[in-house]
């Protein structure tokens, strides 16, 4: 195996981020649905000087806690020209990098540097994880706080003494996770901790980490947060929406993204590509050998408690989205790698790898990678070869699939009135183009456009035919996603 010095792993992980991720965040165009929506929330927070009650076009926006938006607000105020790339860098990319480092450090405590580095690289180069790391969403920041809390917990469990400072930071990390994106910041660490100690038959360790005092401190801080909101205008209504619609509602009756119980299991092969099939194989193996669950290795118990236990919990909730599983990726990767290294169920392991080979060529490397005579640099080189093309393809993606070119046309056409047709999310472009945008929802409303004034109408391509049937509208631009018409 490749001989790894104390510095090499960190250099390798850093190089992956510098070469693959950093170029992406500086050249990709913002997403219209979420990222540009956050820009509007930030602008309204600055204008209203209300930093606890979020609004979106003057309507209450209780979907997310404020911590992430506070970070964006600081960047918008002090680095307006680099706001978007710096927001992704500090809000997603650095947290992602932190998770990779924490996974390496944790796994190294239990296994060895090679196993730990391989875990970190597999996590970092999983396409879905890469995508979220380069996207302006609070999921990665919350995942970092969750990972930090669990790293601190497992470190405390493995150490001979309980350091109070580590305990304090454990519960602070959970609080920060909650304030970043809500209940998952609490549920995942607590479920993982209880599940692991149950597998270890060591629930008495809960008293050593003062779990009930920790939970009480979390409740007190959240109560202060709610008290501040309650005393703001519309605070009572805001809290009601937060608790009923965004918390209880997502558990039992989600307003959106309602999915069946098996949704995540069905999605795992795709969202954990190319390792998803191997993870499913690990699930099957552990189920078949459930009677031996208490005798698994320590690394497997960590993977199960961090990956499978929260996955079961999330599957029971009504609201489900692929991105909700990002905090569980360290557990998924640990299970996957442990299964390939440790599992004695050679039949399931062999069948799983064969299925993986059919889906993607990447797992073909597994047999060499996991051969003791091979070198871990095989995976590192293959990862660079596969993913180096990503930044090079972003400009092409911007032209073909985003609003990048449309934004340029609209922004510098100062005389036109702007309409969006069956494309409500385009309203998020308002602060960028600094023009009024009128939303149209049907063909009758198209007839109300005053043709004496120059008009630009944007729609998704699936609705372009509905506009082109009007003789007074001409298609002036089209890419793979959007069409722009003028009269």
Short mmCIF file of C-alpha atoms in Angstrom, two decimals:
data_model
loop_
_atom_site.label_atom_id
_atom_site.label_comp_id
_atom_site.label_asym_id
_atom_site.label_seq_id
_atom_site.Cartn_x
_atom_site.Cartn_y
_atom_site.Cartn_z
CA UNK A 1 0.00 0.00 0.00
CA UNK A 2 1.01 3.62 -0.46
CA UNK A 3 3.01 4.77 2.52
CA UNK A 4 1.19 7.72 4.04
CA UNK A 5 2.96 10.33 6.14
CA UNK A 6 1.10 12.39 8.72
CA UNK A 7 0.74 15.27 6.23
CA UNK A 8 -0.02 13.39 3.01
CA UNK A 9 -3.72 12.63 3.65
CA UNK A 10 -4.57 16.26 4.36
CA UNK A 11 -2.63 17.41 1.30
CA UNK A 12 -4.46 14.87 -0.88
CA UNK A 13 -7.91 15.86 0.40
CA UNK A 14 -7.07 19.56 0.05
CA UNK A 15 -5.83 19.09 -3.54
CA UNK A 16 -9.08 17.34 -4.48
CA UNK A 17 -11.06 20.35 -3.26
CA UNK A 18 -8.73 22.92 -4.83
CA UNK A 19 -8.59 21.22 -8.23
CA UNK A 20 -12.16 19.98 -8.57
CA UNK A 21 -14.47 22.08 -6.41
CA UNK A 22 -13.07 25.62 -6.24
CA UNK A 23 -13.19 26.29 -10.02
CA UNK A 24 -16.82 25.11 -10.10
CA UNK A 25 -18.11 27.60 -7.53
CA UNK A 26 -16.52 30.58 -9.29
CA UNK A 27 -17.96 29.88 -12.74
CA UNK A 28 -21.36 28.22 -12.24
CA UNK A 29 -24.59 30.21 -12.55
CA UNK A 30 -27.01 30.42 -9.59
CA UNK A 31 -30.04 28.17 -9.42
CA UNK A 32 -33.29 30.09 -10.00
CA UNK A 33 -35.44 28.12 -7.55
CA UNK A 34 -33.38 28.11 -4.36
CA UNK A 35 -30.18 30.14 -4.59
CA UNK A 36 -31.77 33.26 -6.08
CA UNK A 37 -34.63 32.88 -3.58
CA UNK A 38 -32.08 33.09 -0.75
CA UNK A 39 -30.74 36.34 -2.26
CA UNK A 40 -34.22 37.85 -1.94
CA UNK A 41 -34.58 36.64 1.67
CA UNK A 42 -31.23 38.24 2.48
CA UNK A 43 -32.16 41.55 0.82
CA UNK A 44 -35.42 41.70 2.75
CA UNK A 45 -33.62 40.88 6.00
CA UNK A 46 -31.22 43.78 5.38
CA UNK A 47 -34.01 46.20 4.46
CA UNK A 48 -36.28 45.26 7.37
CA UNK A 49 -33.42 44.91 9.90
CA UNK A 50 -35.35 41.95 11.30
CA UNK A 51 -32.79 39.18 11.75
CA UNK A 52 -35.03 36.57 13.36
CA UNK A 53 -38.20 36.52 11.25
CA UNK A 54 -37.44 35.73 7.62
CA UNK A 55 -39.63 36.93 4.75
CA UNK A 56 -39.82 36.18 1.04
CA UNK A 57 -41.47 38.93 -1.02
CA UNK A 58 -42.86 40.29 2.27
CA UNK A 59 -44.52 36.95 3.16
CA UNK A 60 -43.39 34.97 6.20
CA UNK A 61 -40.70 32.41 5.34
CA UNK A 62 -40.53 30.00 8.30
CA UNK A 63 -39.01 27.18 6.21
CA UNK A 64 -35.49 27.61 7.60
CA UNK A 65 -33.83 28.84 10.84
CA UNK A 66 -31.76 32.04 10.61
CA UNK A 67 -28.13 30.97 11.19
CA UNK A 68 -27.29 30.26 7.54
CA UNK A 69 -28.90 33.51 6.45
CA UNK A 70 -26.88 35.45 9.03
CA UNK A 71 -23.73 34.13 7.35
CA UNK A 72 -25.03 35.15 3.91
CA UNK A 73 -26.07 38.56 5.24
CA UNK A 74 -22.52 39.31 6.46
CA UNK A 75 -21.10 38.32 3.07
CA UNK A 76 -23.69 40.40 1.19
CA UNK A 77 -22.91 43.46 3.28
CA UNK A 78 -19.13 43.31 3.19
CA UNK A 79 -18.28 41.41 -0.04
CA UNK A 80 -21.13 42.25 -2.45
CA UNK A 81 -19.01 41.71 -5.59
CA UNK A 82 -18.01 38.20 -4.55
CA UNK A 83 -21.19 37.38 -2.65
CA UNK A 84 -22.25 34.27 -4.61
CA UNK A 85 -18.91 32.39 -4.81
CA UNK A 86 -17.96 33.30 -1.24
CA UNK A 87 -21.38 32.18 -0.01
CA UNK A 88 -20.85 28.74 -1.55
CA UNK A 89 -17.24 28.65 -0.36
CA UNK A 90 -18.06 29.43 3.28
CA UNK A 91 -21.58 27.98 3.42
CA UNK A 92 -21.09 24.71 1.54
CA UNK A 93 -17.56 23.98 0.31
CA UNK A 94 -15.61 24.56 3.52
CA UNK A 95 -18.20 22.61 5.58
CA UNK A 96 -17.90 19.78 3.02
CA UNK A 97 -14.10 19.90 3.37
CA UNK A 98 -14.51 19.85 7.14
CA UNK A 99 -16.70 16.74 6.94
CA UNK A 100 -14.08 14.95 4.81
CA UNK A 101 -11.37 15.81 7.34
CA UNK A 102 -13.53 14.70 10.29
CA UNK A 103 -14.30 11.38 8.58
CA UNK A 104 -10.59 10.81 7.98
CA UNK A 105 -9.65 11.65 11.58
CA UNK A 106 -12.43 9.49 13.07
CA UNK A 107 -11.81 6.43 10.92
CA UNK A 108 -8.05 6.70 11.48
CA UNK A 109 -8.63 6.45 15.26
CA UNK A 110 -10.24 3.03 14.71
CA UNK A 111 -8.58 1.58 11.62
CA UNK A 112 -5.53 3.01 9.83
CA UNK A 113 -4.53 5.92 7.59
CA UNK A 114 -5.13 4.06 4.33
CA UNK A 115 -8.64 2.95 5.31
CA UNK A 116 -9.37 6.45 6.60
CA UNK A 117 -8.10 8.22 3.48
CA UNK A 118 -10.04 5.87 1.24
CA UNK A 119 -13.20 6.61 3.26
CA UNK A 120 -12.66 10.35 2.89
CA UNK A 121 -11.96 10.15 -0.87
CA UNK A 122 -14.98 7.93 -1.51
CA UNK A 123 -17.15 10.43 0.35
CA UNK A 124 -15.69 13.49 -1.36
CA UNK A 125 -15.92 12.12 -4.91
CA UNK A 126 -19.48 10.76 -4.65
CA UNK A 127 -21.21 12.83 -7.37
CA UNK A 128 -24.27 13.79 -5.29
CA UNK A 129 -22.10 14.86 -2.35
CA UNK A 130 -19.95 16.84 -4.78
CA UNK A 131 -23.00 18.55 -6.24
CA UNK A 132 -24.39 19.64 -2.87
CA UNK A 133 -20.91 20.84 -1.85
CA UNK A 134 -20.97 23.24 -4.82
CA UNK A 135 -24.52 24.45 -4.24
CA UNK A 136 -25.90 27.28 -2.08
CA UNK A 137 -27.94 25.21 0.38
CA UNK A 138 -27.74 25.00 4.17
CA UNK A 139 -27.72 21.18 4.13
CA UNK A 140 -23.92 20.94 3.97
CA UNK A 141 -23.39 23.41 6.82
CA UNK A 142 -25.89 21.51 8.97
CA UNK A 143 -24.16 18.25 8.00
CA UNK A 144 -20.84 19.68 9.16
CA UNK A 145 -22.25 20.53 12.61
CA UNK A 146 -23.81 17.05 12.82
CA UNK A 147 -20.51 15.43 11.78
CA UNK A 148 -18.60 17.55 14.28
CA UNK A 149 -20.93 16.57 17.11
CA UNK A 150 -20.63 12.87 16.25
CA UNK A 151 -16.85 13.10 15.81
CA UNK A 152 -16.65 14.59 19.30
CA UNK A 153 -18.96 11.91 20.71
CA UNK A 154 -17.04 8.99 19.21
CA UNK A 155 -13.74 10.59 20.25
CA UNK A 156 -15.04 10.86 23.82
CA UNK A 157 -16.16 7.24 23.70
CA UNK A 158 -12.75 6.06 22.49
CA UNK A 159 -10.78 8.18 24.96
CA UNK A 160 -10.00 7.26 28.54
CA UNK A 161 -11.28 10.53 29.99
CA UNK A 162 -14.27 12.78 29.38
CA UNK A 163 -13.03 16.29 28.68
CA UNK A 164 -15.60 18.92 29.59
CA UNK A 165 -14.53 21.20 26.74
CA UNK A 166 -15.31 18.44 24.21
CA UNK A 167 -18.69 17.85 25.86
CA UNK A 168 -19.50 21.55 25.64
CA UNK A 169 -18.58 21.67 21.94
CA UNK A 170 -20.58 18.48 21.31
CA UNK A 171 -23.82 20.14 22.45
CA UNK A 172 -22.92 23.50 20.86
CA UNK A 173 -22.51 21.67 17.55
CA UNK A 174 -25.98 20.15 17.91
CA UNK A 175 -27.47 23.57 18.70
CA UNK A 176 -25.74 25.11 15.65
CA UNK A 177 -27.05 22.25 13.50
CA UNK A 178 -30.59 22.96 14.67
CA UNK A 179 -30.23 26.71 14.06
CA UNK A 180 -28.91 25.99 10.56
CA UNK A 181 -31.74 23.82 9.26
CA UNK A 182 -34.00 22.62 12.03
CA UNK A 183 -34.90 19.34 13.70
CA UNK A 184 -32.54 17.08 11.74
CA UNK A 185 -29.65 18.85 13.46
CA UNK A 186 -30.92 17.35 16.72
CA UNK A 187 -32.48 14.07 15.57
CA UNK A 188 -29.49 12.64 13.67
CA UNK A 189 -26.86 13.05 16.44
CA UNK A 190 -29.24 11.80 19.16
CA UNK A 191 -30.42 8.78 17.13
CA UNK A 192 -26.82 7.95 16.20
CA UNK A 193 -25.57 8.22 19.78
CA UNK A 194 -28.38 6.07 21.23
CA UNK A 195 -28.11 3.48 18.42
CA UNK A 196 -24.34 3.13 18.81
CA UNK A 197 -24.47 2.75 22.58
CA UNK A 198 -27.30 0.21 22.18
CA UNK A 199 -25.14 -1.84 19.78
CA UNK A 200 -22.27 -1.53 22.23
CA UNK A 201 -24.56 -2.53 25.13
CA UNK A 202 -23.23 0.50 26.94
CA UNK A 203 -26.17 2.86 27.45
CA UNK A 204 -24.70 3.81 30.82
CA UNK A 205 -22.21 5.93 28.85
CA UNK A 206 -25.07 8.40 28.35
CA UNK A 207 -24.65 9.49 31.95
CA UNK A 208 -20.93 10.10 31.38
CA UNK A 209 -21.68 12.56 28.59
CA UNK A 210 -24.49 14.13 30.65
CA UNK A 211 -27.00 13.58 27.88
CA UNK A 212 -30.00 14.92 29.78
CA UNK A 213 -28.16 18.07 30.88
CA UNK A 214 -27.03 18.50 27.29
CA UNK A 215 -30.58 18.17 25.93
CA UNK A 216 -31.81 20.57 28.62
CA UNK A 217 -29.22 23.16 27.59
CA UNK A 218 -30.35 22.79 23.96
CA UNK A 219 -33.98 23.32 25.01
CA UNK A 220 -33.04 26.43 27.02
CA UNK A 221 -31.17 28.04 24.10
CA UNK A 222 -33.99 27.22 21.66
CA UNK A 223 -36.48 28.68 24.16
CA UNK A 224 -34.52 31.95 24.16
CA UNK A 225 -34.62 31.95 20.36
CA UNK A 226 -38.41 31.37 20.38
CA UNK A 227 -38.87 34.05 23.05
CA UNK A 228 -37.09 36.62 20.87
CA UNK A 229 -39.24 35.68 17.87
CA UNK A 230 -42.44 35.69 19.95
CA UNK A 231 -41.87 39.33 20.92
CA UNK A 232 -41.44 40.44 17.31
CA UNK A 233 -44.33 41.62 15.09
CA UNK A 234 -46.02 38.51 13.62
CA UNK A 235 -43.79 36.42 15.90
CA UNK A 236 -46.64 34.28 17.23
CA UNK A 237 -47.81 33.42 13.72
CA UNK A 238 -44.22 32.75 12.64
CA UNK A 239 -43.65 30.26 15.48
CA UNK A 240 -46.96 28.56 14.71
CA UNK A 241 -45.95 28.08 11.06
CA UNK A 242 -42.48 26.87 12.08
CA UNK A 243 -43.79 24.23 14.47
CA UNK A 244 -46.98 23.11 12.75
CA UNK A 245 -46.14 23.44 9.07
CA UNK A 246 -42.37 23.01 8.93
CA UNK A 247 -41.78 20.57 11.80
CA UNK A 248 -44.87 18.52 12.72
CA UNK A 249 -46.20 18.88 9.19
CA UNK A 250 -43.07 17.38 7.62
CA UNK A 251 -43.31 14.44 10.00
CA UNK A 252 -46.94 13.49 9.44
CA UNK A 253 -48.49 15.58 6.67
CA UNK A 254 -45.91 17.32 4.51
CA UNK A 255 -47.09 20.24 2.37
CA UNK A 256 -44.61 19.09 -0.29
CA UNK A 257 -42.32 16.14 -1.04
CA UNK A 258 -44.66 13.56 0.49
CA UNK A 259 -43.16 10.16 -0.32
CA UNK A 260 -43.77 6.48 0.55
CA UNK A 261 -41.73 4.64 3.19
CA UNK A 262 -39.47 2.90 0.63
CA UNK A 263 -38.54 6.13 -1.19
CA UNK A 264 -34.98 6.36 0.16
CA UNK A 265 -34.16 2.67 -0.31
CA UNK A 266 -35.24 2.97 -3.94
CA UNK A 267 -33.16 6.12 -4.40
CA UNK A 268 -29.93 5.00 -2.72
CA UNK A 269 -28.38 3.29 -5.78
CA UNK A 270 -28.68 6.59 -7.66
CA UNK A 271 -27.92 9.23 -5.02
CA UNK A 272 -24.99 7.22 -3.60
CA UNK A 273 -23.71 6.37 -7.09
CA UNK A 274 -21.45 4.48 -7.66
CA UNK A 275 -21.47 2.92 -4.17
CA UNK A 276 -25.23 2.62 -3.67
CA UNK A 277 -25.55 -0.98 -4.85
CA UNK A 278 -22.74 -1.97 -2.49
CA UNK A 279 -24.54 -0.24 0.37
CA UNK A 280 -27.74 -2.18 -0.45
CA UNK A 281 -25.66 -5.36 -0.40
CA UNK A 282 -24.37 -4.39 3.05
CA UNK A 283 -27.97 -3.82 4.25
CA UNK A 284 -28.95 -7.29 3.07
CA UNK A 285 -25.91 -8.84 4.71
CA UNK A 286 -26.59 -7.20 8.08
CA UNK A 287 -30.26 -8.18 7.96
CA UNK A 288 -29.38 -11.80 7.19
CA UNK A 289 -26.93 -11.83 10.10
CA UNK A 290 -28.99 -9.72 12.47
CA UNK A 291 -28.46 -12.13 15.36
CA UNK A 292 -24.75 -11.18 15.27
CA UNK A 293 -25.42 -7.43 15.24
CA UNK A 294 -23.89 -6.96 18.71
CA UNK A 295 -20.68 -8.70 17.66
CA UNK A 296 -19.83 -6.48 14.70
CA UNK A 297 -16.60 -4.50 14.62
CA UNK A 298 -16.53 -1.01 16.11
CA UNK A 299 -16.26 0.64 12.68
CA UNK A 300 -19.32 -1.26 11.43
CA UNK A 301 -21.34 -0.21 14.49
CA UNK A 302 -20.42 3.41 13.82
CA UNK A 303 -21.51 3.06 10.20
CA UNK A 304 -24.82 1.41 11.11
CA UNK A 305 -25.65 3.90 13.87
CA UNK A 306 -24.73 6.91 11.68
CA UNK A 307 -26.23 5.58 8.44
CA UNK A 308 -28.92 2.92 8.84
CA UNK A 309 -30.58 4.04 12.10
CA UNK A 310 -31.24 7.65 10.95
CA UNK A 311 -32.25 6.34 7.51
CA UNK A 312 -35.01 4.27 9.12
CA UNK A 313 -36.13 7.36 11.06
CA UNK A 314 -36.20 9.52 7.91
CA UNK A 315 -38.12 6.81 6.06
CA UNK A 316 -40.88 7.03 8.69
CA UNK A 317 -41.35 10.76 8.05
CA UNK A 318 -43.85 11.91 5.44
CA UNK A 319 -41.66 14.58 3.79
CA UNK A 320 -38.67 13.17 1.93
CA UNK A 321 -36.02 14.63 -0.37
CA UNK A 322 -32.73 13.18 -1.65
CA UNK A 323 -30.76 16.04 -0.12
CA UNK A 324 -32.06 15.24 3.39
CA UNK A 325 -29.69 12.24 3.43
CA UNK A 326 -26.50 14.29 3.03
CA UNK A 327 -25.77 14.21 6.83
CA UNK A 328 -25.86 10.39 6.66
CA UNK A 329 -23.25 10.07 3.89
CA UNK A 330 -20.30 9.56 6.27
CA UNK A 331 -22.20 6.62 7.80
CA UNK A 332 -23.09 5.25 4.35
CA UNK A 333 -19.47 5.37 3.18
CA UNK A 334 -18.17 3.78 6.39
CA UNK A 335 -20.69 0.92 6.03
CA UNK A 336 -19.82 0.45 2.34
CA UNK A 337 -16.07 0.32 2.88
CA UNK A 338 -16.35 -1.82 6.01
CA UNK A 339 -18.57 -4.28 4.15
CA UNK A 340 -16.01 -4.65 1.36
CA UNK A 341 -13.11 -5.01 3.77
CA UNK A 342 -14.60 -6.92 6.70
CA UNK A 343 -17.73 -8.79 5.63
CA UNK A 344 -17.52 -12.57 5.83
CA UNK A 345 -20.58 -12.96 3.61
CA UNK A 346 -18.53 -13.47 0.45
CA UNK A 347 -21.55 -14.54 -1.59
CA UNK A 348 -23.42 -11.25 -1.09
CA UNK A 349 -20.19 -9.27 -1.44
CA UNK A 350 -19.30 -10.95 -4.74
CA UNK A 351 -22.83 -10.53 -6.14
CA UNK A 352 -22.94 -6.87 -5.08
CA UNK A 353 -19.67 -6.02 -6.81
CA UNK A 354 -20.79 -7.81 -9.99
CA UNK A 355 -24.02 -5.77 -10.08
CA UNK A 356 -21.99 -2.59 -9.49
CA UNK A 357 -19.80 -3.41 -12.50
CA UNK A 358 -22.86 -3.55 -14.71
CA UNK A 359 -23.98 -0.09 -13.56
CA UNK A 360 -20.65 1.76 -13.68
CA UNK A 361 -17.03 1.14 -14.57
CA UNK A 362 -15.75 2.81 -11.37
CA UNK A 363 -16.33 -0.19 -9.06
CA UNK A 364 -14.23 -2.31 -11.43
CA UNK A 365 -11.35 -0.69 -9.59
CA UNK A 366 -12.58 -2.14 -6.29
CA UNK A 367 -10.98 -5.54 -6.74
CA UNK A 368 -7.61 -3.90 -7.27
CA UNK A 369 -8.12 -1.22 -4.66
CA UNK A 370 -9.06 -3.70 -1.94
CA UNK A 371 -6.29 -6.10 -2.91
CA UNK A 372 -3.59 -5.78 -0.27
CA UNK A 373 -0.93 -5.69 -3.00
CA UNK A 374 -2.46 -2.70 -4.75
CA UNK A 375 -1.82 0.94 -3.96
CA UNK A 376 -4.38 3.43 -2.80
CA UNK A 377 -3.06 5.90 -5.38
CA UNK A 378 -5.00 3.92 -8.03
CA UNK A 379 -8.22 5.37 -6.64
CA UNK A 380 -6.77 8.84 -6.21
CA UNK A 381 -5.61 8.96 -9.84
CA UNK A 382 -8.85 7.54 -11.19
CA UNK A 383 -10.87 10.09 -9.17
CA UNK A 384 -8.85 12.97 -10.58
CA UNK A 385 -9.21 11.68 -14.16
CA UNK A 386 -12.98 11.27 -13.81
CA UNK A 387 -13.73 14.53 -12.03
CA UNK A 388 -11.21 16.96 -13.54
CA UNK A 389 -13.59 17.36 -16.46
CA UNK A 390 -16.30 18.78 -14.16
CA UNK A 391 -15.02 22.39 -13.97
CA UNK A 392 -14.28 22.34 -17.72
CA UNK A 393 -17.90 21.41 -18.44
CA UNK A 394 -19.50 24.11 -16.26
CA UNK A 395 -19.35 26.89 -18.88
CA UNK A 396 -21.02 24.59 -21.40
CA UNK A 397 -23.65 23.72 -18.79
CA UNK A 398 -24.26 27.41 -18.04
CA UNK A 399 -24.96 28.10 -21.72
CA UNK A 400 -27.12 25.08 -22.38
CA UNK A 401 -29.15 24.58 -19.19
CA UNK A 402 -29.19 27.77 -17.07
CA UNK A 403 -30.52 31.32 -17.29
CA UNK A 404 -27.02 32.74 -17.75
CA UNK A 405 -27.43 34.01 -21.34
CA UNK A 406 -31.06 34.98 -20.81
CA UNK A 407 -30.05 37.08 -17.83
CA UNK A 408 -27.53 38.96 -19.99
CA UNK A 409 -30.14 39.66 -22.70
CA UNK A 410 -32.79 40.84 -20.25
CA UNK A 411 -30.51 42.90 -18.03
CA UNK A 412 -29.20 45.06 -20.88
CA UNK A 413 -32.56 45.51 -22.58
CA UNK A 414 -33.63 48.53 -20.58
CA UNK A 415 -36.81 49.34 -22.55
CA UNK A 416 -38.65 46.00 -22.37
CA UNK A 417 -41.33 44.92 -19.96
CA UNK A 418 -40.64 41.44 -18.55
CA UNK A 419 -43.09 38.56 -18.31
CA UNK A 420 -42.72 34.96 -17.16
CA UNK A 421 -45.12 32.35 -18.48
CA UNK A 422 -45.99 29.39 -16.21
CA UNK A 423 -42.62 29.98 -14.58
CA UNK A 424 -43.26 31.40 -11.10
CA UNK A 425 -39.68 30.86 -9.93
CA UNK A 426 -38.48 33.49 -12.41
CA UNK A 427 -39.73 36.12 -9.97
CA UNK A 428 -36.53 35.34 -8.01
CA UNK A 429 -34.59 37.09 -10.78
CA UNK A 430 -36.15 40.43 -9.82
CA UNK A 431 -33.34 41.69 -7.61
CA UNK A 432 -30.71 40.70 -10.20
CA UNK A 433 -32.22 42.39 -13.24
CA UNK A 434 -33.73 45.20 -11.14
CA UNK A 435 -36.97 45.20 -13.13
CA UNK A 436 -40.57 44.35 -12.42
CA UNK A 437 -41.59 40.84 -13.53
CA UNK A 438 -45.19 39.96 -14.29
CA UNK A 439 -46.21 36.31 -13.96
CA UNK A 440 -48.64 34.87 -16.51
CA UNK A 441 -50.40 31.58 -15.82
CA UNK A 442 -52.43 30.87 -18.98
CA UNK A 443 -52.86 31.72 -22.67
CA UNK A 444 -55.67 34.18 -21.98
CA UNK A 445 -53.27 36.33 -19.97
CA UNK A 446 -50.85 36.35 -22.92
CA UNK A 447 -53.48 38.29 -24.86
CA UNK A 448 -53.44 41.04 -22.24
CA UNK A 449 -49.85 42.04 -23.08
CA UNK A 450 -49.69 45.54 -24.52
CA UNK A 451 -48.05 45.07 -27.91
CA UNK A 452 -47.35 48.77 -28.26
CA UNK A 453 -44.53 48.26 -25.77
CA UNK A 454 -41.62 45.93 -26.34
CA UNK A 455 -42.03 42.80 -24.20
CA UNK A 456 -39.83 39.85 -23.32
CA UNK A 457 -41.51 36.59 -22.26
CA UNK A 458 -39.57 33.74 -20.71
CA UNK A 459 -40.80 30.19 -20.18
CA UNK A 460 -39.57 26.66 -19.78
CA UNK A 461 -39.26 24.85 -23.08
CA UNK A 462 -42.23 22.59 -22.41
CA UNK A 463 -44.51 25.66 -22.63
CA UNK A 464 -42.82 27.29 -25.64
CA UNK A 465 -45.39 25.95 -28.13
CA UNK A 466 -48.19 27.70 -26.25
CA UNK A 467 -46.47 31.06 -26.85
CA UNK A 468 -45.26 30.41 -30.41
CA UNK A 469 -48.84 29.89 -31.62
CA UNK A 470 -49.35 33.65 -31.22
CA UNK A 471 -48.15 35.39 -34.40
CA UNK A 472 -47.07 38.54 -32.57
CA UNK A 473 -44.49 36.67 -30.43
CA UNK A 474 -41.14 35.63 -31.93
CA UNK A 475 -38.61 33.24 -30.45
CA UNK A 476 -35.33 35.15 -30.03
CA UNK A 477 -33.35 32.75 -27.83
CA UNK A 478 -33.53 29.12 -26.76
CA UNK A 479 -31.31 26.68 -24.90
CA UNK A 480 -31.96 23.18 -23.55
CA UNK A 481 -34.12 24.46 -20.69
CA UNK A 482 -35.60 27.89 -21.45
CA UNK A 483 -37.07 29.94 -24.29
CA UNK A 484 -37.23 33.71 -24.68
CA UNK A 485 -39.86 35.42 -26.87
CA UNK A 486 -40.31 39.02 -27.92
CA UNK A 487 -43.18 40.87 -29.59
#
